[in-house]
Coordinates of C-alpha atoms in Angstrom, one line a residue:
X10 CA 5.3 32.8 -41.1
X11 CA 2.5 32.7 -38.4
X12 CA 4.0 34.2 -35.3
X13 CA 5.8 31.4 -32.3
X14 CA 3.0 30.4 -29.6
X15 CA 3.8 32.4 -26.5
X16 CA 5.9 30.4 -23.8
X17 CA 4.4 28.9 -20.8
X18 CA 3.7 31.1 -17.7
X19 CA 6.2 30.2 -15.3
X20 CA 3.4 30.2 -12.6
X21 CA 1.7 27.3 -14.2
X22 CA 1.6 23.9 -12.6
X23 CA 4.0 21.1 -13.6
X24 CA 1.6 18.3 -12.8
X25 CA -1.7 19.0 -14.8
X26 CA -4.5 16.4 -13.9
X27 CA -6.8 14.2 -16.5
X28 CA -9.9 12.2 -15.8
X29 CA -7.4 9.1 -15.6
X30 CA -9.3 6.0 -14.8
X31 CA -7.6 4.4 -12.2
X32 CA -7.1 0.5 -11.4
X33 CA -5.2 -0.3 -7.5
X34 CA -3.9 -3.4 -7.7
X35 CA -3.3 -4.0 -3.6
X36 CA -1.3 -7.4 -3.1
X37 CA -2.0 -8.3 0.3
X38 CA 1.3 -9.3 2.3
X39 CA 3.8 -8.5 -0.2
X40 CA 7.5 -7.4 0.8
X41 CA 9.6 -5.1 -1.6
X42 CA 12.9 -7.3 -1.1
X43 CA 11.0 -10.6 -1.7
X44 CA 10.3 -8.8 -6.3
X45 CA 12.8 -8.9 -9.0
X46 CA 12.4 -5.4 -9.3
X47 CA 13.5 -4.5 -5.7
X48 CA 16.9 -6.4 -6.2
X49 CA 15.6 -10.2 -5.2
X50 CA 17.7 -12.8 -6.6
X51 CA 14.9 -15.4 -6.3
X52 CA 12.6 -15.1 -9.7
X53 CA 9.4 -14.8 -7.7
X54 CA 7.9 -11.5 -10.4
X55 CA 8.6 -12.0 -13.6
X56 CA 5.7 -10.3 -14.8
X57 CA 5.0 -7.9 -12.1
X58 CA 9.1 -6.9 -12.8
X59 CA 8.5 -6.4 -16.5
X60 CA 5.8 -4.2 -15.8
X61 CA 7.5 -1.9 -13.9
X62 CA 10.1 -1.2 -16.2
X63 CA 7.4 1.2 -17.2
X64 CA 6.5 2.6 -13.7
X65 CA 7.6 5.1 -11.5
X66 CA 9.1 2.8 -8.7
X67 CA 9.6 4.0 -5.1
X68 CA 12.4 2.6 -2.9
X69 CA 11.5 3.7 0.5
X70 CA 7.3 3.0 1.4
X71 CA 6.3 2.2 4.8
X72 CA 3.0 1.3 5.8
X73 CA 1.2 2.7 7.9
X74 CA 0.1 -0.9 9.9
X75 CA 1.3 -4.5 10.0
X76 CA -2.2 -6.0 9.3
X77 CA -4.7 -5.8 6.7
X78 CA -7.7 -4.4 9.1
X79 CA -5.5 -1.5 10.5
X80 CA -3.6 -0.8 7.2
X81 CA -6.6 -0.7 4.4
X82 CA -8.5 1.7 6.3
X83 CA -5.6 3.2 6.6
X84 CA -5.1 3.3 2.8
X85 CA -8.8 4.1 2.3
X86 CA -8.6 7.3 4.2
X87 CA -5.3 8.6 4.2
X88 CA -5.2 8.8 7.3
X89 CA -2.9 7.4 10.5
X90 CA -4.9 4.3 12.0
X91 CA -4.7 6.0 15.1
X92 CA -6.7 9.1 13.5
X93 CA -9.4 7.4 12.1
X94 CA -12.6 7.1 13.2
X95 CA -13.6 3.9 14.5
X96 CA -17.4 2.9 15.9
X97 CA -14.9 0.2 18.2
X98 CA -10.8 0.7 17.8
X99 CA -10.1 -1.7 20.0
X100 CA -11.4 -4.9 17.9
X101 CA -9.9 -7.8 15.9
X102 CA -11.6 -6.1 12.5
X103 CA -12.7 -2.8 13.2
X104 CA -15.6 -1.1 11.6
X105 CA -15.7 2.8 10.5
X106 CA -17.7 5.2 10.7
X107 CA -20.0 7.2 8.4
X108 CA -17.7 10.6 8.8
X109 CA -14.5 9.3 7.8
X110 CA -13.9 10.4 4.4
X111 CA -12.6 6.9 1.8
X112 CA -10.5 6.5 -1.8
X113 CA -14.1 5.4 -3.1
X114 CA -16.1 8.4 -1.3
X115 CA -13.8 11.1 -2.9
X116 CA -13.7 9.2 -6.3
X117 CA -17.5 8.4 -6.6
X118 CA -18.3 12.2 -5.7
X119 CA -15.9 13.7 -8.6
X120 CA -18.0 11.8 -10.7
X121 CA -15.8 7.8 -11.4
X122 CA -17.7 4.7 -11.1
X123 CA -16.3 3.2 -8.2
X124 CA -15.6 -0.8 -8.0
X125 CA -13.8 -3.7 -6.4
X126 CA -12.7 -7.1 -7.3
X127 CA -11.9 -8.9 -4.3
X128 CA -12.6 -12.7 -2.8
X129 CA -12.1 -12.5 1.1
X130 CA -14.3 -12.5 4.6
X131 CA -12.9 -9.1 6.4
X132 CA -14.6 -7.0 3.2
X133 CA -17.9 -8.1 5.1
X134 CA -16.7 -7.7 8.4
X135 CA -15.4 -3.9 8.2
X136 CA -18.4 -1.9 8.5
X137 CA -18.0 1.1 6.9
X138 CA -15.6 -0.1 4.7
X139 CA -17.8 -0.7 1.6
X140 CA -18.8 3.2 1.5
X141 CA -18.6 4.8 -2.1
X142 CA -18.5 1.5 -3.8
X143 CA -21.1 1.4 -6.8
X144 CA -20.3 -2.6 -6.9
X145 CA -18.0 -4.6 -4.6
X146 CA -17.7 -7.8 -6.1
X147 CA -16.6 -9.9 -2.9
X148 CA -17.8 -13.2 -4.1
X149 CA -15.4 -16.4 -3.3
X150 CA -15.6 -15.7 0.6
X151 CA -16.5 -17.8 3.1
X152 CA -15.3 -17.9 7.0
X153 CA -12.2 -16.7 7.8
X154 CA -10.5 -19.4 8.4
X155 CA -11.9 -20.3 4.7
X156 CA -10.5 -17.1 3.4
X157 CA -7.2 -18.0 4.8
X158 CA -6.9 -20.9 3.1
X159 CA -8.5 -21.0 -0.1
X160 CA -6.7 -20.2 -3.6
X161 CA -8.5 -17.4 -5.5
X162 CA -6.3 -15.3 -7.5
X163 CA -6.6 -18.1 -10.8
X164 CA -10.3 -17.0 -10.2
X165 CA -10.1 -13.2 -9.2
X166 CA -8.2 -12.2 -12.2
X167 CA -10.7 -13.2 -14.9
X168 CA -13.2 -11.0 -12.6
X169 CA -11.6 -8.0 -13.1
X170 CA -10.2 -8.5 -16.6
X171 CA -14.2 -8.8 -17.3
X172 CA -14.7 -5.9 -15.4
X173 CA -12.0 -3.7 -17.2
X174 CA -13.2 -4.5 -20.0
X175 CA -16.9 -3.3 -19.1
X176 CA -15.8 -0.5 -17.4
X177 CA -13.7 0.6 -20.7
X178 CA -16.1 0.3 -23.0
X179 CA -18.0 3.1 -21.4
X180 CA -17.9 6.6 -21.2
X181 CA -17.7 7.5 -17.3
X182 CA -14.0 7.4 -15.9
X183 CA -13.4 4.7 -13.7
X184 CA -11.5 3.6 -10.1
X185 CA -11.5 0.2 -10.0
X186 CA -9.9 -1.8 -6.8
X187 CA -8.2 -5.6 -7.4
X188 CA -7.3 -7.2 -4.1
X189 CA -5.2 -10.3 -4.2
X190 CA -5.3 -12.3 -0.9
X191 CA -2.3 -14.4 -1.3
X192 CA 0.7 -14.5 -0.5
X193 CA -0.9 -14.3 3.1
X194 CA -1.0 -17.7 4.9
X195 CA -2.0 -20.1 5.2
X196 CA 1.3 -20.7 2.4
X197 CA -0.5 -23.2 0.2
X198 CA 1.5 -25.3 -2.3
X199 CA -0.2 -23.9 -5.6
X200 CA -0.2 -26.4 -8.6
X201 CA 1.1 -23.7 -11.1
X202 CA 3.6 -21.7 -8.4
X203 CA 7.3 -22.2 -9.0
X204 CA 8.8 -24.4 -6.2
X205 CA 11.6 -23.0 -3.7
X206 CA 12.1 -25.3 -1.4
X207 CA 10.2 -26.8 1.7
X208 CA 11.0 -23.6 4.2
X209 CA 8.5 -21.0 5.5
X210 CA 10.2 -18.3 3.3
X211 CA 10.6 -20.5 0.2
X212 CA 6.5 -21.3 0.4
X213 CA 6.1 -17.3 1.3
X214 CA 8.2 -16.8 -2.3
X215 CA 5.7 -19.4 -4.2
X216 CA 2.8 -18.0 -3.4
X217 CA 4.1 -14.5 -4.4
X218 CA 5.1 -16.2 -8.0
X219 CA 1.5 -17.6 -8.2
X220 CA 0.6 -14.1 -7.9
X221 CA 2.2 -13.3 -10.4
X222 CA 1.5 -15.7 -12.8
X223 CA -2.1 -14.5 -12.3
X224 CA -1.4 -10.8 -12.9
X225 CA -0.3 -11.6 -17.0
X226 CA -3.9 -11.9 -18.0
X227 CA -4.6 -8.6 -15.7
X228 CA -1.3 -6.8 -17.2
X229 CA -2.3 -7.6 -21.3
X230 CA -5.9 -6.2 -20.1
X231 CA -4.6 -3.0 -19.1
X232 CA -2.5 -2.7 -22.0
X233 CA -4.8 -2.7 -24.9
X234 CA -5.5 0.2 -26.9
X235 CA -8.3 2.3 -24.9
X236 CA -7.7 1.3 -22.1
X237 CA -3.6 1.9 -21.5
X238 CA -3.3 5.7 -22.6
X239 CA -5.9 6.4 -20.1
X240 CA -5.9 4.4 -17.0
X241 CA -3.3 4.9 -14.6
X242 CA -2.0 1.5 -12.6
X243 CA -1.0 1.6 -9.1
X244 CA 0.6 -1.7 -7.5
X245 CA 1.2 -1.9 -3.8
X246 CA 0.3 -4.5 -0.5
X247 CA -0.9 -3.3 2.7
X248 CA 2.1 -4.4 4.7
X249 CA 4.9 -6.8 5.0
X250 CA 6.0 -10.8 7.1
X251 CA 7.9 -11.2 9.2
X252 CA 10.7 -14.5 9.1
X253 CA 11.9 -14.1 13.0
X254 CA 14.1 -10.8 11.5
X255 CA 13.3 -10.0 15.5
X256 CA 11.6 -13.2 16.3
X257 CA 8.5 -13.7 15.3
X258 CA 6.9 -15.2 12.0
X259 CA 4.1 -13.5 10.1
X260 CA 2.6 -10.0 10.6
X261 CA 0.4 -8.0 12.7
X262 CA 2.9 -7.7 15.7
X263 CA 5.5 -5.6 15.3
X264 CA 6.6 -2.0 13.7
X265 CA 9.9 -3.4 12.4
X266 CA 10.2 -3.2 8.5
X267 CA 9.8 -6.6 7.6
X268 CA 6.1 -5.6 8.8
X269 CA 5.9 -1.9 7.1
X270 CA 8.0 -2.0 4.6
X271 CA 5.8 -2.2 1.0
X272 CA 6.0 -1.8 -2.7
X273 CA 4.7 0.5 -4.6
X274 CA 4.7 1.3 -8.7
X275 CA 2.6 3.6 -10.5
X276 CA 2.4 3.8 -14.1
X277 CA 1.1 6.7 -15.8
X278 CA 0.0 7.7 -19.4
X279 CA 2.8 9.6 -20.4
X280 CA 4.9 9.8 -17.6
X281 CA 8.5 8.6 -18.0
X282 CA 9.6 5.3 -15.7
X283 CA 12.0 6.1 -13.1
X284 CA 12.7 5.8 -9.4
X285 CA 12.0 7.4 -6.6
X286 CA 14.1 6.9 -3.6
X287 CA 11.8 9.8 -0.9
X288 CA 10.5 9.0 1.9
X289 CA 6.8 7.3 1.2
X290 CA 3.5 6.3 3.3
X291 CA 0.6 4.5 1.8
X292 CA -1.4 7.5 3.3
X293 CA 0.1 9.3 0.8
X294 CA -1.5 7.3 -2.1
X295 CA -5.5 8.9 -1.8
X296 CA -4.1 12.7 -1.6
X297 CA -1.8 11.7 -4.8
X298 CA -4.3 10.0 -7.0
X299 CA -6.9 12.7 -6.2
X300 CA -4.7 15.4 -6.9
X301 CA -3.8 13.3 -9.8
X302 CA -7.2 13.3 -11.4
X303 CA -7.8 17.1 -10.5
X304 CA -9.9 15.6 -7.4
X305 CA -9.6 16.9 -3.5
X306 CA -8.7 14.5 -0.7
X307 CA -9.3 17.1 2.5
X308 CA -9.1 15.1 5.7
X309 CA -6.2 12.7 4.4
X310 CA -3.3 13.4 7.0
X311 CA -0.3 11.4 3.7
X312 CA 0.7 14.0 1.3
X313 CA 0.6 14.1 -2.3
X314 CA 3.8 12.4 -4.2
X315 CA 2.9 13.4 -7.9
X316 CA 6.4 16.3 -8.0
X317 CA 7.9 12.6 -8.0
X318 CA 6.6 11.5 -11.1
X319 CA 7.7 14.4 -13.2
X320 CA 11.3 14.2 -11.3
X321 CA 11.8 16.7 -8.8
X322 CA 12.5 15.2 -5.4
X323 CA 10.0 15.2 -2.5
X324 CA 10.8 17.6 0.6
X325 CA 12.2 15.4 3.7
X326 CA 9.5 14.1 6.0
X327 CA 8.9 12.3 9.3
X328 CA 6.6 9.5 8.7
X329 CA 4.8 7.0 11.2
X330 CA 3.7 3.4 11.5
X331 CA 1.2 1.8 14.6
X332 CA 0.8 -1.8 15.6
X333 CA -2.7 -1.0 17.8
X334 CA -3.2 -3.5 20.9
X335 CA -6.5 -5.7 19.4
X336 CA -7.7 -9.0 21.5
X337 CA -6.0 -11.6 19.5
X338 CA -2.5 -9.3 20.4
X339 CA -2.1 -6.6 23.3
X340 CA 1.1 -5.0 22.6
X341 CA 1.0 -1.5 21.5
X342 CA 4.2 -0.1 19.2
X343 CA 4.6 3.0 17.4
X344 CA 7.1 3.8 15.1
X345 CA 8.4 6.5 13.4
X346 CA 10.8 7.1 10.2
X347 CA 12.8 9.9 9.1
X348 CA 14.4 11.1 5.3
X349 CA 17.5 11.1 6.8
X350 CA 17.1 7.1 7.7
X351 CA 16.9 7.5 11.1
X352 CA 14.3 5.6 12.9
X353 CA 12.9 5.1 16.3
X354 CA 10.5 2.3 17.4
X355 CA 9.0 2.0 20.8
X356 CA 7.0 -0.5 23.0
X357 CA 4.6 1.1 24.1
X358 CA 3.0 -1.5 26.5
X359 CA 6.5 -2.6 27.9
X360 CA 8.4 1.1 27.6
X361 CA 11.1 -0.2 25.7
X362 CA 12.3 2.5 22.9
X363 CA 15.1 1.4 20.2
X364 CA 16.7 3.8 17.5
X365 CA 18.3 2.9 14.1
X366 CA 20.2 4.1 11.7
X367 CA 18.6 3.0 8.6
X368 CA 21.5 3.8 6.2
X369 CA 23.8 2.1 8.1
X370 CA 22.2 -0.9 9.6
X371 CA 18.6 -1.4 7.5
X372 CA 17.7 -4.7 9.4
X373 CA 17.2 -2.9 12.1
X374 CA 19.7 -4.8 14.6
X375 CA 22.0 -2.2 16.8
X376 CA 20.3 -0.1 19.4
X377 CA 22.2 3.3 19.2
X378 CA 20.8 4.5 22.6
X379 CA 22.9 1.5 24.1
X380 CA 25.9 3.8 22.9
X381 CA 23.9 7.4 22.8
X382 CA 21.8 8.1 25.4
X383 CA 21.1 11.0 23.6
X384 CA 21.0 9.5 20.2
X385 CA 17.7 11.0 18.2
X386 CA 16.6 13.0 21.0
X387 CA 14.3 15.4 18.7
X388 CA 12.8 12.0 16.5
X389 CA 11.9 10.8 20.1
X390 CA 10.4 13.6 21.2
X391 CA 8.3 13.8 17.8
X392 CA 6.9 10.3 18.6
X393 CA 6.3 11.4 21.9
X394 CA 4.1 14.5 20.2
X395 CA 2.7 11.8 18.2
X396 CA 1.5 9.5 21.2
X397 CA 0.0 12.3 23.2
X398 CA -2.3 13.5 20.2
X399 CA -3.6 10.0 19.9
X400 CA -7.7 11.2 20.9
X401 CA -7.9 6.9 22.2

């Protein structure tokens, strides 16, 4: 009998990385504990739910912004908001500059058509934030008061079925970005979106199910022959809403977790669904899905969570989140998050600082320094680092 093939060197690398296409699915708005899949008892993601039964789910991702022009350059780069470079931080939509390094830039150089499917006014604001895009198709916009208000996702998701369908049908590996506005306000009271009730929340929860509705089409795309066994799916949003958890409505205010706290799944040809309950940032997801396609992300500050999609757990982390002051809001807040579940958030404008215990109170309620003093001393003093290396 021919001889056995040797075994595997021990040395070699658990994780070995394929010319994937890739489509990002980012959800703007959307809060994990508002999905089926995240334990909701409200049927808001049917669809998106039976989808990830064939993902690699993670349970504990923080963003690194509450709003969509500090988080999705954010995303983009990799890096903290914060750390990017900005021709004016301090501005309502902020444009970037040519030396910060983007998802698209790193793609399009390794050799992917890049793209985006998208419907919404800030894409033409953001300077900078179009670079490394072959073809952005943005159309749909208007104002943004417009962009707030109008319905687009019945519309967006025959746009980029079309396009993955193009895209597939040639030979060059693809990255392909689909950016669903709602379930942002203005909550409108969609024709084909399941009913709740008349309340803020129950409107938030109907626009999420119109969503969803909307990603079937998108979901029996992806999974045709050709296209699923080599195109990986990643599903996030760039940040959370707030329901007055600590009085306020909405977003773009606060570091609390209704306002971080995101989704994310990632389904990958041949990788086994499970979950992953580490420690995650959404600056993690450029230095993953590089590494993931044998690409290099240098200047991203997240780091790379493919050890979690073969199983093996991800090395404890300290992980941060910024609300920078911008005219229509002033107030600066920084917060940061630990493995462990401990978690500090200060005011920076009015020098307040709070610490939770995540484990033990996840709405974020009870001050411990009201008992402690001392309580997270060293996760203080890392925000503190954190603060002082912020170049302004």
């Amino acid at each position: 009998p021919p001889p056995e093939p040797p075994p595997p060197e021990p040395t070699a690398p658990r994780y070995a990385p394929k010319r994937f296409n890739v489509v990002f699915i980012l959800i703007d708005t959307l809060r994990p504990d508002h999905l089926g899949l995240y334990g909701y008892e409200r049927a808001t993601s049917p669809n998106l739910d039976a989808w990830a039964k064939d993902a690699v789910v993670f349970d504990d991702v923080w963003a690194q912004a509450p709003n969509t022009p500090r988080s999705m350059p954010s995303i983009f780069t990799g890096r903290y908001p914060s750390r990017i470079q900005w021709v004016e931080r301090y501005a309502n939509y902020g444009s970037l500059k040519p030396e910060n390094e983007s998802i698209f830039e790193v793609f399009q150089a390794g050799g992917w058509r890049t793209e985006v499917v998208s419907a919404h006014w800030y894409f033409e604001r953001a300077g900078g934030i179009k670079d490394g895009v072959d073809l952005w198709d943005n159309q749909g916009f208007t104002t943004i008061k417009e962009s707030n208000t109008q319905t687009i996702a019945h519309e967006l998701t025959p746009r980029a079925v079309a396009r993955i369908e193009a895209l597939s049908a040639g030979e060059q590996p693809f990255f392909l970005l689909v950016h669903y506005f709602e379930p942002h306000g203005r909550y409108m009271n969609q024709p084909s979106a399941t009913v709740f009730g008349k309340e803020l929340v129950d409107k938030y929860d109907s626009e999420i199910s119109y969503v969803d509705k909307h990603l079937a089409p998108l979901f029996a795309a992806l999974d045709k022959p050709g296209v699923k066994e080599k195109t990986t799916v990643v599903i996030t949003a760039d940040h959370g809403e707030a329901f007055k958890e600590h009085g306020l409505y909405f977003h773009g205010r606060t570091v609390y977790h209704e306002e971080l706290r995101v989704p994310l799944a990632v389904r990958v040809p041949g990788v086994a669904p499970r979950r992953v309950p580490d420690l995650t940032g959404l600056i993690d997801l450029l230095p993953s899905l590089a590494e993931h396609v044998g690409l290099k992300a240098a200047r991203a500050q997240g780091r790379s969570f493919l050890p979690a999609l073969k199983g093996d757990a991800l090395p404890a982390r300290t992980l941060f989140g910024e609300q920078l002051p911008y005219p229509n809001y002033q107030t600066h807040m920084v917060g940061v998050v630990r493995s462990d579940g401990l978690r500090v958030v200060r005011n920076v404008t009015d020098n307040v600082t709070e610490v939770f215990d995540l484990k033990a109170d996840p709405k974020e309620k009870t001050n411990l320094l009201g008992a402690d003093p001392a309580a997270a001393e060293d996760l203080r003093q890392a925000l503190d680092r954190f603060l002082d290396a912020d170049p302004g």
